[in-house]
Coordinates of C-alpha atoms in Angstrom, one line a residue:
M709 CA 83.3 64.3 -3.0
A710 CA 82.2 60.4 -3.1
K711 CA 79.8 59.1 -0.8
R712 CA 80.8 56.5 1.7
V713 CA 78.6 53.3 1.8
E714 CA 77.6 52.4 5.8
R715 CA 78.6 48.8 6.2
L716 CA 76.8 46.6 8.9
R717 CA 79.6 44.1 10.5
A718 CA 79.5 40.4 10.0
T719 CA 77.2 38.4 11.9
Y720 CA 78.8 35.1 11.2
C721 CA 80.3 34.6 14.3
R722 CA 77.5 34.5 17.0
T723 CA 78.6 33.1 20.2
G724 CA 75.2 34.8 22.2
R725 CA 73.1 31.8 20.7
V726 CA 69.7 32.8 19.9
R727 CA 66.4 34.5 21.6
H728 CA 62.9 33.5 20.9
F729 CA 60.0 35.9 20.8
L730 CA 56.9 34.7 21.3
A731 CA 54.1 36.9 20.5
A732 CA 50.1 37.4 21.1
Y733 CA 47.8 39.3 18.7
D734 CA 44.8 40.7 20.4
L735 CA 42.0 40.8 17.7
E736 CA 39.7 43.0 20.1
T737 CA 42.4 45.7 21.0
G738 CA 44.9 45.6 18.0
M739 CA 47.8 45.0 20.8
L740 CA 50.8 43.1 20.0
L741 CA 52.3 41.6 22.9
G742 CA 55.3 39.0 23.6
R743 CA 58.2 37.8 26.1
F744 CA 61.6 37.0 25.4
Y745 CA 63.1 33.9 25.8
S746 CA 66.3 31.9 25.4
R747 CA 64.7 28.4 24.5
K748 CA 61.5 27.5 22.7
T749 CA 60.2 24.1 24.6
W750 CA 56.9 23.6 25.9
I751 CA 58.1 24.8 29.1
E752 CA 58.8 28.4 27.8
F753 CA 55.4 28.3 25.8
L754 CA 53.7 27.4 28.6
R755 CA 55.5 30.0 30.7
F756 CA 54.1 32.2 28.0
L757 CA 50.5 31.1 28.1
R758 CA 50.5 31.5 31.6
W759 CA 51.8 35.0 31.2
L760 CA 49.3 35.8 28.5
R761 CA 46.4 34.4 30.8
R762 CA 47.1 36.3 33.6
R763 CA 46.6 39.3 31.4
Y764 CA 42.5 38.7 31.1
P765 CA 39.8 37.7 33.6
Q766 CA 39.8 34.2 34.4
S767 CA 35.9 34.3 33.2
E768 CA 37.0 35.3 29.8
T769 CA 37.8 32.3 27.6
L770 CA 40.7 33.2 25.6
H771 CA 41.0 31.6 22.0
I772 CA 44.5 31.2 20.7
V773 CA 45.1 30.8 17.1
M774 CA 49.0 28.9 16.6
D775 CA 50.5 26.5 14.2
N776 CA 51.3 22.7 14.8
Y777 CA 55.1 23.3 16.4
S778 CA 55.3 20.3 18.5
P779 CA 55.8 22.4 21.9
H780 CA 52.3 23.6 21.3
L781 CA 51.0 19.8 21.1
K782 CA 52.4 18.5 24.2
E783 CA 50.0 17.0 26.3
E784 CA 51.1 19.2 29.5
V785 CA 50.3 22.1 27.6
W786 CA 46.7 20.9 26.4
A787 CA 45.8 19.9 30.3
W788 CA 46.9 23.4 31.4
V789 CA 44.5 24.8 28.5
R790 CA 41.7 22.9 29.5
A791 CA 41.9 24.0 32.9
N792 CA 42.3 27.4 32.7
N793 CA 39.5 28.6 30.1
V794 CA 41.6 28.7 26.7
K795 CA 40.9 26.9 23.5
F796 CA 43.4 26.3 20.8
Y797 CA 42.7 26.2 17.1
L798 CA 45.8 24.8 15.4
T799 CA 46.5 26.1 11.4
P800 CA 47.2 23.2 8.8
S801 CA 50.8 22.8 8.3
N802 CA 52.1 25.2 5.6
A803 CA 49.3 27.8 6.4
S804 CA 50.8 30.1 8.4
W805 CA 49.0 32.8 6.4
L806 CA 45.6 31.7 8.3
N807 CA 47.0 33.2 11.4
R808 CA 46.7 37.0 11.4
I809 CA 49.4 37.4 14.1
E810 CA 51.8 36.6 11.0
C811 CA 51.1 39.9 9.0
Q812 CA 52.0 41.8 12.7
F813 CA 55.6 40.3 12.4
T814 CA 56.5 41.9 9.0
G815 CA 56.1 45.5 10.7
L816 CA 58.0 44.6 13.6
K817 CA 60.8 43.2 11.4
K818 CA 60.9 46.4 9.2
F819 CA 60.8 49.3 12.3
A820 CA 63.0 47.0 14.7
L821 CA 65.3 44.8 12.7
D822 CA 65.7 46.1 9.1
N823 CA 69.3 47.4 8.5
S824 CA 70.1 47.3 12.5
D825 CA 73.5 46.1 13.6
Y826 CA 73.1 45.2 17.5
R827 CA 75.5 44.2 19.3
S828 CA 73.6 42.6 21.8
H829 CA 70.5 40.7 22.7
K830 CA 69.6 43.2 25.1
E831 CA 70.1 45.9 22.3
Q832 CA 67.8 44.0 20.0
E833 CA 64.7 43.6 22.6
Q834 CA 65.0 46.9 24.0
A835 CA 64.5 47.9 20.2
I836 CA 61.7 45.4 20.1
R837 CA 60.2 46.8 22.7
R838 CA 60.6 50.3 21.7
Y839 CA 58.4 49.2 18.6
L840 CA 55.6 47.6 20.5
A841 CA 55.4 50.8 22.8
W842 CA 54.8 52.9 19.8
R843 CA 53.1 50.4 17.8
N844 CA 50.5 49.8 20.5
G845 CA 49.9 53.6 20.9
R846 CA 51.9 54.5 24.0
R847 CA 53.2 57.2 23.0
A848 CA 52.8 61.0 23.7
I849 CA 50.8 62.0 20.5
A850 CA 48.8 59.3 18.7
A851 CA 50.0 60.1 15.4
E852 CA 53.8 60.4 16.0
P853 CA 56.1 58.7 13.4
W854 CA 58.1 55.9 14.1
R855 CA 61.6 57.6 13.2
S856 CA 60.6 60.4 15.8
S857 CA 59.8 58.2 18.5
L858 CA 62.5 56.5 18.2
R859 CA 64.9 59.5 18.1
K860 CA 63.7 60.5 21.2
N861 CA 63.8 57.2 23.2
T862 CA 67.4 56.0 22.1
T863 CA 70.1 56.5 23.7
S864 CA 72.3 55.2 20.8
T865 CA 72.6 56.8 17.5
R866 CA 74.0 53.0 15.9
R867 CA 70.4 51.1 16.3
V868 CA 69.0 51.7 13.2
A869 CA 70.4 52.8 10.1
A870 CA 68.2 55.7 8.1

């Protein structure tokens, strides 16, 4: 009997717009943190920075490495940075590899997005959140493999193709 090839549906007709994942990588703890937004303007970026700032004591200086994307350069953002004990370090154009967060997205893409067929942004966001919880070590057994964690925490079997 011939094996049937599992195919993913075409996604060229997207009516739900796009979602943006703003993330931070804590070099001290190794945690990958992030939030989802429907837009990626300086307003959402500032909202993300405020969320990130609340996670750490105000007495600690936050050192944030990032690219030269225009919302990062907005004067309102820099004014908030100066007032909230945050320091920005901008990577040169075409040098994203200098930012240590970039390699963290490879794992996220491989485990939460590759070979996926999410029907909504909500499903996709849940998959990314599950990956972050697993990656950041919030699981019963620290050495629990991703596939085992996914099987236990998934309500639908169509989220990830094996």
